[in-house]
Amino acid sequence: MTDWLDEINWNEDGLVPAIAQDHKTGRVLMMAWMNREALALTASEQRAIYWSRSRGRLWRKGEESGHVQKLHELRLDCDADVIVLMVEQLGGIACHTGRESCFYRVFENGAWKTVDPVLKDPHAIYHTGHAHE
């Protein structure tokens, strides 16, 4: 199962950006990074597994929050350097701020305006004191 991974144009750090979208609505939920192992495990476990640059380890989305992303489809762009994951976001929250999507700010009149509500208090989601999952 290595040949398909060889087709990806990994960056100089051995990573590829991965965009998670809701498989029903198409809403962009978040962007994170994957290394070769993370992508291979995502495909085999059928759930989003990323590479946490800040922690320097694999990050199984939902490991602390329970907000697992079940994989429905994996896509690769034309330049083979961006992955799109069509996912079912369990709990309806992808962002560590407790929102549906990490993209909750809209540019209006020269400023970033927050337009999405917090669905769950982040302190109620994370018990370890981490800012990020």
CSV table of N, CA and C in Angstrom, one decimal:
chain,number,residue,atom,x,y,z
A,1,MET,N,0.8,-1.2,0.0
A,1,MET,CA,0.0,0.0,0.0
A,1,MET,C,0.9,1.3,0.0
A,2,THR,N,2.0,1.2,-0.6
A,2,THR,CA,2.9,2.4,-0.5
A,2,THR,C,2.9,3.1,-1.8
A,3,ASP,N,2.5,2.5,-3.0
A,3,ASP,CA,2.6,3.2,-4.3
A,3,ASP,C,1.8,4.4,-4.3
A,4,TRP,N,0.6,4.4,-3.8
A,4,TRP,CA,-0.3,5.6,-3.9
A,4,TRP,C,0.3,6.8,-3.0
A,5,LEU,N,1.0,6.4,-2.0
A,5,LEU,CA,1.6,7.5,-1.2
A,5,LEU,C,2.8,8.1,-1.9
A,6,ASP,N,3.5,7.4,-2.8
A,6,ASP,CA,4.6,7.9,-3.5
A,6,ASP,C,4.2,9.0,-4.6
A,7,GLU,N,2.9,9.0,-4.9
A,7,GLU,CA,2.4,9.9,-5.9
A,7,GLU,C,2.2,11.3,-5.3
A,8,ILE,N,2.3,11.4,-4.0
A,8,ILE,CA,2.0,12.7,-3.4
A,8,ILE,C,3.3,13.6,-3.4
A,9,ASN,N,3.2,14.8,-3.7
A,9,ASN,CA,4.3,15.8,-3.6
A,9,ASN,C,4.4,16.3,-2.2
A,10,TRP,N,5.1,15.6,-1.3
A,10,TRP,CA,5.3,16.0,0.1
A,10,TRP,C,6.2,17.2,0.1
A,11,ASN,N,6.0,18.2,1.0
A,11,ASN,CA,6.8,19.3,1.1
A,11,ASN,C,8.2,19.0,1.7
A,12,GLU,N,9.0,20.0,1.9
A,12,GLU,CA,10.4,19.7,2.4
A,12,GLU,C,10.4,19.1,3.8
A,13,ASP,N,9.3,19.3,4.5
A,13,ASP,CA,9.2,18.6,5.9
A,13,ASP,C,8.5,17.3,5.8
A,14,GLY,N,8.2,16.8,4.6
A,14,GLY,CA,7.6,15.5,4.5
A,14,GLY,C,6.1,15.6,4.8
A,15,LEU,N,5.5,16.8,4.6
A,15,LEU,CA,4.1,17.0,5.0
A,15,LEU,C,3.3,17.4,3.8
A,16,VAL,N,2.0,17.2,3.9
A,16,VAL,CA,1.0,17.7,2.9
A,16,VAL,C,-0.2,18.3,3.6
A,17,PRO,N,-0.6,19.5,3.1
A,17,PRO,CA,-1.8,20.1,3.8
A,17,PRO,C,-3.1,19.3,3.5
A,18,ALA,N,-3.9,19.2,4.5
A,18,ALA,CA,-5.1,18.4,4.4
A,18,ALA,C,-6.3,19.2,4.8
A,19,ILE,N,-7.3,19.3,4.0
A,19,ILE,CA,-8.5,20.2,4.3
A,19,ILE,C,-9.6,19.2,4.5
A,20,ALA,N,-10.3,19.4,5.7
A,20,ALA,CA,-11.4,18.6,6.0
A,20,ALA,C,-12.7,19.3,5.7
A,21,GLN,N,-13.6,18.7,5.0
A,21,GLN,CA,-14.9,19.3,4.6
A,21,GLN,C,-16.0,18.3,5.1
A,22,ASP,N,-17.1,18.9,5.5
A,22,ASP,CA,-18.3,18.2,5.8
A,22,ASP,C,-18.8,17.4,4.6
A,23,HIS,N,-19.0,16.1,4.7
A,23,HIS,CA,-19.3,15.3,3.5
A,23,HIS,C,-20.7,15.6,3.0
A,24,LYS,N,-21.6,16.2,3.8
A,24,LYS,CA,-23.0,16.5,3.4
A,24,LYS,C,-23.1,17.9,2.9
A,25,THR,N,-22.5,18.9,3.6
A,25,THR,CA,-22.8,20.3,3.3
A,25,THR,C,-21.6,20.9,2.4
A,26,GLY,N,-20.4,20.3,2.5
A,26,GLY,CA,-19.3,20.8,1.8
A,26,GLY,C,-18.6,21.9,2.5
A,27,ARG,N,-19.0,22.2,3.7
A,27,ARG,CA,-18.4,23.3,4.5
A,27,ARG,C,-17.0,22.9,4.9
A,28,VAL,N,-16.1,23.8,4.7
A,28,VAL,CA,-14.7,23.6,5.1
A,28,VAL,C,-14.6,23.7,6.6
A,29,LEU,N,-14.2,22.6,7.2
A,29,LEU,CA,-14.1,22.5,8.7
A,29,LEU,C,-12.8,23.0,9.3
A,30,MET,N,-11.7,22.5,8.6
A,30,MET,CA,-10.4,22.8,9.2
A,30,MET,C,-9.3,22.4,8.2
A,31,MET,N,-8.1,22.9,8.5
A,31,MET,CA,-7.0,22.5,7.7
A,31,MET,C,-5.9,22.1,8.7
A,32,ALA,N,-5.2,21.0,8.4
A,32,ALA,CA,-4.1,20.5,9.2
A,32,ALA,C,-3.1,19.9,8.3
A,33,TRP,N,-2.1,19.3,8.9
A,33,TRP,CA,-1.0,18.7,8.1
A,33,TRP,C,-1.0,17.2,8.3
A,34,MET,N,-0.5,16.5,7.3
A,34,MET,CA,-0.4,15.0,7.4
A,34,MET,C,1.0,14.6,6.9
A,35,ASN,N,1.6,13.7,7.6
A,35,ASN,CA,2.8,13.1,7.0
A,35,ASN,C,2.4,11.7,6.4
A,36,ARG,N,3.4,11.0,5.9
A,36,ARG,CA,3.1,9.8,5.2
A,36,ARG,C,2.3,8.8,6.1
A,37,GLU,N,2.8,8.6,7.3
A,37,GLU,CA,2.2,7.7,8.3
A,37,GLU,C,0.7,8.1,8.6
A,38,ALA,N,0.5,9.4,8.8
A,38,ALA,CA,-0.8,9.9,9.1
A,38,ALA,C,-1.8,9.7,8.0
A,39,LEU,N,-1.4,9.9,6.7
A,39,LEU,CA,-2.2,9.6,5.6
A,39,LEU,C,-2.5,8.1,5.4
A,40,ALA,N,-1.5,7.3,5.6
A,40,ALA,CA,-1.7,5.9,5.5
A,40,ALA,C,-2.7,5.4,6.5
A,41,LEU,N,-2.5,5.9,7.8
A,41,LEU,CA,-3.4,5.5,8.9
A,41,LEU,C,-4.8,6.0,8.6
A,42,THR,N,-5.0,7.2,8.1
A,42,THR,CA,-6.3,7.8,7.8
A,42,THR,C,-7.0,6.9,6.8
A,43,ALA,N,-6.3,6.4,5.8
A,43,ALA,CA,-6.9,5.5,4.8
A,43,ALA,C,-7.3,4.2,5.4
A,44,SER,N,-6.4,3.6,6.3
A,44,SER,CA,-6.7,2.3,6.8
A,44,SER,C,-7.7,2.3,8.0
A,45,GLU,N,-7.7,3.4,8.8
A,45,GLU,CA,-8.6,3.4,9.9
A,45,GLU,C,-9.9,4.1,9.6
A,46,GLN,N,-10.0,4.8,8.4
A,46,GLN,CA,-11.2,5.5,7.9
A,46,GLN,C,-11.6,6.6,8.9
A,47,ARG,N,-10.6,7.3,9.5
A,47,ARG,CA,-10.9,8.4,10.3
A,47,ARG,C,-9.7,9.4,10.1
A,48,ALA,N,-9.9,10.7,10.3
A,48,ALA,CA,-8.8,11.7,10.1
A,48,ALA,C,-7.8,11.6,11.2
A,49,ILE,N,-6.5,11.4,10.7
A,49,ILE,CA,-5.4,11.4,11.6
A,49,ILE,C,-4.4,12.3,11.0
A,50,TYR,N,-4.0,13.3,11.7
A,50,TYR,CA,-3.1,14.4,11.3
A,50,TYR,C,-1.7,14.3,11.9
A,51,TRP,N,-0.8,15.1,11.5
A,51,TRP,CA,0.5,15.3,12.1
A,51,TRP,C,0.5,16.6,12.8
A,52,SER,N,0.6,16.6,14.1
A,52,SER,CA,0.7,17.8,14.9
A,52,SER,C,2.1,18.3,14.9
A,53,ARG,N,2.3,19.4,14.3
A,53,ARG,CA,3.7,20.0,14.2
A,53,ARG,C,4.1,20.5,15.6
A,54,SER,N,3.1,21.1,16.4
A,54,SER,CA,3.5,21.6,17.7
A,54,SER,C,3.9,20.5,18.7
A,55,ARG,N,3.2,19.4,18.5
A,55,ARG,CA,3.5,18.3,19.5
A,55,ARG,C,4.5,17.3,18.9
A,56,GLY,N,4.7,17.4,17.6
A,56,GLY,CA,5.7,16.5,17.0
A,56,GLY,C,5.3,15.0,17.0
A,57,ARG,N,4.0,14.8,16.9
A,57,ARG,CA,3.4,13.4,16.9
A,57,ARG,C,2.1,13.3,16.1
A,58,LEU,N,1.7,12.1,15.9
A,58,LEU,CA,0.4,11.8,15.2
A,58,LEU,C,-0.7,12.4,16.1
A,59,TRP,N,-1.7,12.9,15.5
A,59,TRP,CA,-2.8,13.4,16.2
A,59,TRP,C,-4.1,12.8,15.6
A,60,ARG,N,-4.7,11.9,16.3
A,60,ARG,CA,-6.0,11.3,15.9
A,60,ARG,C,-7.1,12.3,16.3
A,61,LYS,N,-7.6,13.0,15.3
A,61,LYS,CA,-8.6,14.0,15.5
A,61,LYS,C,-9.7,13.4,16.4
A,62,GLY,N,-10.0,14.1,17.6
A,62,GLY,CA,-11.0,13.6,18.5
A,62,GLY,C,-10.4,12.8,19.6
A,63,GLU,N,-9.1,12.6,19.7
A,63,GLU,CA,-8.5,11.8,20.7
A,63,GLU,C,-8.8,12.4,22.1
A,64,GLU,N,-8.9,13.7,22.2
A,64,GLU,CA,-9.2,14.3,23.5
A,64,GLU,C,-10.6,14.8,23.6
A,65,SER,N,-11.1,15.4,22.5
A,65,SER,CA,-12.4,16.0,22.5
A,65,SER,C,-13.6,15.0,22.2
A,66,GLY,N,-13.2,13.9,21.6
A,66,GLY,CA,-14.3,13.0,21.1
A,66,GLY,C,-14.9,13.4,19.8
A,67,HIS,N,-14.4,14.5,19.2
A,67,HIS,CA,-14.9,15.0,18.0
A,67,HIS,C,-14.2,14.4,16.8
A,68,VAL,N,-14.4,13.1,16.6
A,68,VAL,CA,-13.7,12.3,15.6
A,68,VAL,C,-14.3,12.7,14.2
A,69,GLN,N,-13.4,12.6,13.2
A,69,GLN,CA,-13.8,12.8,11.9
A,69,GLN,C,-13.8,11.5,11.1
A,70,LYS,N,-15.0,11.0,10.8
A,70,LYS,CA,-15.1,9.7,10.1
A,70,LYS,C,-14.9,10.0,8.6
A,71,LEU,N,-14.0,9.3,8.0
A,71,LEU,CA,-13.7,9.5,6.6
A,71,LEU,C,-14.7,8.9,5.6
A,72,HIS,N,-15.2,9.7,4.7
A,72,HIS,CA,-16.1,9.2,3.7
A,72,HIS,C,-15.4,9.2,2.3
A,73,GLU,N,-14.5,10.1,2.1
A,73,GLU,CA,-13.8,10.1,0.8
A,73,GLU,C,-12.5,10.9,1.0
A,74,LEU,N,-11.5,10.5,0.2
A,74,LEU,CA,-10.2,11.1,0.2
A,74,LEU,C,-9.9,11.5,-1.2
A,75,ARG,N,-9.5,12.8,-1.4
A,75,ARG,CA,-9.2,13.3,-2.7
A,75,ARG,C,-7.8,14.0,-2.7
A,76,LEU,N,-7.2,14.0,-3.9
A,76,LEU,CA,-5.9,14.6,-4.1
A,76,LEU,C,-6.1,15.6,-5.3
A,77,ASP,N,-5.4,16.8,-5.1
A,77,ASP,CA,-5.6,17.8,-6.1
A,77,ASP,C,-4.7,17.5,-7.3
A,78,CYS,N,-4.8,18.4,-8.4
A,78,CYS,CA,-4.1,18.1,-9.6
A,78,CYS,C,-2.6,18.2,-9.5
A,79,ASP,N,-2.1,18.9,-8.6
A,79,ASP,CA,-0.6,19.0,-8.4
A,79,ASP,C,-0.1,18.0,-7.4
A,80,ALA,N,-1.0,17.2,-6.9
A,80,ALA,CA,-0.7,16.1,-5.9
A,80,ALA,C,0.0,16.7,-4.6
A,81,ASP,N,-0.4,17.9,-4.3
A,81,ASP,CA,0.2,18.5,-3.1
A,81,ASP,C,-0.8,19.1,-2.0
A,82,VAL,N,-2.1,18.7,-2.2
A,82,VAL,CA,-3.1,19.1,-1.2
A,82,VAL,C,-4.1,17.9,-1.2
A,83,ILE,N,-4.5,17.5,0.0
A,83,ILE,CA,-5.5,16.4,0.3
A,83,ILE,C,-6.8,17.1,0.7
A,84,VAL,N,-7.9,16.6,0.3
A,84,VAL,CA,-9.2,16.9,0.8
A,84,VAL,C,-9.8,15.7,1.4
A,85,LEU,N,-10.3,15.8,2.6
A,85,LEU,CA,-11.0,14.7,3.3
A,85,LEU,C,-12.5,15.1,3.4
A,86,MET,N,-13.3,14.3,2.8
A,86,MET,CA,-14.8,14.5,3.0
A,86,MET,C,-15.1,13.6,4.3
A,87,VAL,N,-15.6,14.3,5.3
A,87,VAL,CA,-15.7,13.7,6.6
A,87,VAL,C,-17.1,13.9,7.2
A,88,GLU,N,-17.4,13.0,8.1
A,88,GLU,CA,-18.6,13.2,9.0
A,88,GLU,C,-18.0,13.6,10.4
A,89,GLN,N,-18.3,14.9,10.8
A,89,GLN,CA,-17.7,15.4,12.0
A,89,GLN,C,-18.6,15.0,13.2
A,90,LEU,N,-18.1,14.1,14.0
A,90,LEU,CA,-18.9,13.7,15.1
A,90,LEU,C,-19.0,14.8,16.1
A,91,GLY,N,-20.1,15.0,16.7
A,91,GLY,CA,-20.3,16.1,17.6
A,91,GLY,C,-20.6,17.5,17.0
A,92,GLY,N,-20.4,17.5,15.7
A,92,GLY,CA,-20.6,18.8,14.9
A,92,GLY,C,-19.6,19.9,15.2
A,93,ILE,N,-18.5,19.6,15.8
A,93,ILE,CA,-17.5,20.6,16.2
A,93,ILE,C,-16.1,20.1,15.7
A,94,ALA,N,-15.5,20.9,14.8
A,94,ALA,CA,-14.2,20.6,14.4
A,94,ALA,C,-13.1,21.5,15.0
A,95,CYS,N,-13.5,22.7,15.4
A,95,CYS,CA,-12.6,23.7,15.9
A,95,CYS,C,-12.3,23.6,17.4
A,96,HIS,N,-11.1,23.8,17.9
A,96,HIS,CA,-10.8,23.7,19.3
A,96,HIS,C,-11.4,24.9,20.1
A,97,THR,N,-12.0,25.9,19.3
A,97,THR,CA,-12.7,26.9,20.0
A,97,THR,C,-14.2,26.5,20.3
A,98,GLY,N,-14.6,25.3,19.9
A,98,GLY,CA,-15.9,24.9,20.2
A,98,GLY,C,-16.9,25.2,19.1
A,99,ARG,N,-16.4,25.6,17.9
A,99,ARG,CA,-17.2,26.0,16.8
A,99,ARG,C,-17.2,24.8,15.8
A,100,GLU,N,-18.2,24.9,14.9
A,100,GLU,CA,-18.4,23.9,13.8
A,100,GLU,C,-17.2,23.9,12.9
A,101,SER,N,-16.6,25.0,12.6
A,101,SER,CA,-15.5,25.1,11.6
A,101,SER,C,-14.5,26.0,12.2
A,102,CYS,N,-13.2,25.8,11.8
A,102,CYS,CA,-12.1,26.7,12.2
A,102,CYS,C,-12.2,28.0,11.4
A,103,PHE,N,-13.0,28.0,10.4
A,103,PHE,CA,-13.1,29.2,9.5
A,103,PHE,C,-14.4,30.0,9.9
A,104,TYR,N,-14.3,30.6,11.1
A,104,TYR,CA,-15.5,31.3,11.6
A,104,TYR,C,-15.4,32.8,11.6
A,105,ARG,N,-14.4,33.3,10.9
A,105,ARG,CA,-14.2,34.8,10.8
A,105,ARG,C,-14.4,35.2,9.4
A,106,VAL,N,-15.1,36.3,9.1
A,106,VAL,CA,-15.4,36.8,7.8
A,106,VAL,C,-14.8,38.2,7.7
A,107,PHE,N,-14.1,38.5,6.6
A,107,PHE,CA,-13.5,39.9,6.4
A,107,PHE,C,-14.6,40.8,6.0
A,108,GLU,N,-14.9,41.8,6.9
A,108,GLU,CA,-15.9,42.8,6.6
A,108,GLU,C,-15.4,44.2,7.0
A,109,ASN,N,-15.5,45.2,6.1
A,109,ASN,CA,-15.1,46.6,6.4
A,109,ASN,C,-13.7,46.7,7.0
A,110,GLY,N,-12.8,45.9,6.4
A,110,GLY,CA,-11.4,46.0,6.9
A,110,GLY,C,-11.0,45.3,8.2
A,111,ALA,N,-11.9,44.5,8.7
A,111,ALA,CA,-11.7,43.8,9.9
A,111,ALA,C,-12.2,42.3,9.9
A,112,TRP,N,-11.7,41.5,10.7
A,112,TRP,CA,-12.2,40.1,10.8
A,112,TRP,C,-13.4,40.1,11.8
A,113,LYS,N,-14.5,39.6,11.3
A,113,LYS,CA,-15.7,39.6,12.2
A,113,LYS,C,-16.1,38.1,12.5
A,114,THR,N,-16.3,37.8,13.7
A,114,THR,CA,-16.7,36.4,14.1
A,114,THR,C,-18.2,36.3,13.8
A,115,VAL,N,-18.5,35.3,13.0
A,115,VAL,CA,-19.9,35.1,12.6
A,115,VAL,C,-20.5,33.7,13.0
A,116,ASP,N,-19.7,32.8,13.5
A,116,ASP,CA,-20.2,31.5,14.0
A,116,ASP,C,-20.2,31.4,15.5
A,117,PRO,N,-21.3,30.9,16.1
A,117,PRO,CA,-21.4,30.8,17.5
A,117,PRO,C,-20.5,29.6,18.1
A,118,VAL,N,-20.1,29.8,19.3
A,118,VAL,CA,-19.5,28.7,20.0
A,118,VAL,C,-20.6,27.7,20.4
A,119,LEU,N,-20.4,26.4,19.9
A,119,LEU,CA,-21.4,25.4,20.2
A,119,LEU,C,-21.2,24.7,21.5
A,120,LYS,N,-19.9,24.7,22.0
A,120,LYS,CA,-19.6,24.1,23.2
A,120,LYS,C,-18.4,24.8,23.8
A,121,ASP,N,-18.4,25.1,25.1
A,121,ASP,CA,-17.3,25.8,25.7
A,121,ASP,C,-16.0,24.9,25.6
A,122,PRO,N,-14.9,25.5,25.1
A,122,PRO,CA,-13.7,24.7,24.9
A,122,PRO,C,-13.2,24.1,26.2
A,123,HIS,N,-13.5,24.7,27.3
A,123,HIS,CA,-13.1,24.2,28.7
A,123,HIS,C,-13.8,23.0,29.0
A,124,ALA,N,-15.0,22.8,28.5
A,124,ALA,CA,-15.8,21.6,28.7
A,124,ALA,C,-15.4,20.5,27.8
A,125,ILE,N,-14.7,20.8,26.7
A,125,ILE,CA,-14.3,19.9,25.7
A,125,ILE,C,-12.9,19.3,26.1
A,126,TYR,N,-12.0,20.1,26.5
A,126,TYR,CA,-10.6,19.7,26.8
A,126,TYR,C,-10.4,19.8,28.3
A,127,HIS,N,-10.0,18.7,28.9
A,127,HIS,CA,-9.8,18.6,30.3
A,127,HIS,C,-8.3,18.7,30.7
A,128,THR,N,-7.4,18.8,29.6
A,128,THR,CA,-6.0,18.7,29.9
A,128,THR,C,-5.3,20.1,30.0
A,129,GLY,N,-6.1,21.1,29.6
A,129,GLY,CA,-5.5,22.4,29.6
A,129,GLY,C,-4.8,22.8,28.3
A,130,HIS,N,-4.8,21.9,27.3
A,130,HIS,CA,-4.2,22.2,26.0
A,130,HIS,C,-5.1,23.2,25.3
A,131,ALA,N,-4.5,24.1,24.6
A,131,ALA,CA,-5.2,25.1,23.8
A,131,ALA,C,-5.8,24.4,22.6
A,132,HIS,N,-5.0,23.4,22.1
A,132,HIS,CA,-5.4,22.7,20.9
A,132,HIS,C,-5.6,21.2,21.3
A,133,GLU,N,-6.4,20.5,20.5
A,133,GLU,CA,-6.5,19.1,20.7
A,133,GLU,C,-5.2,18.5,20.5
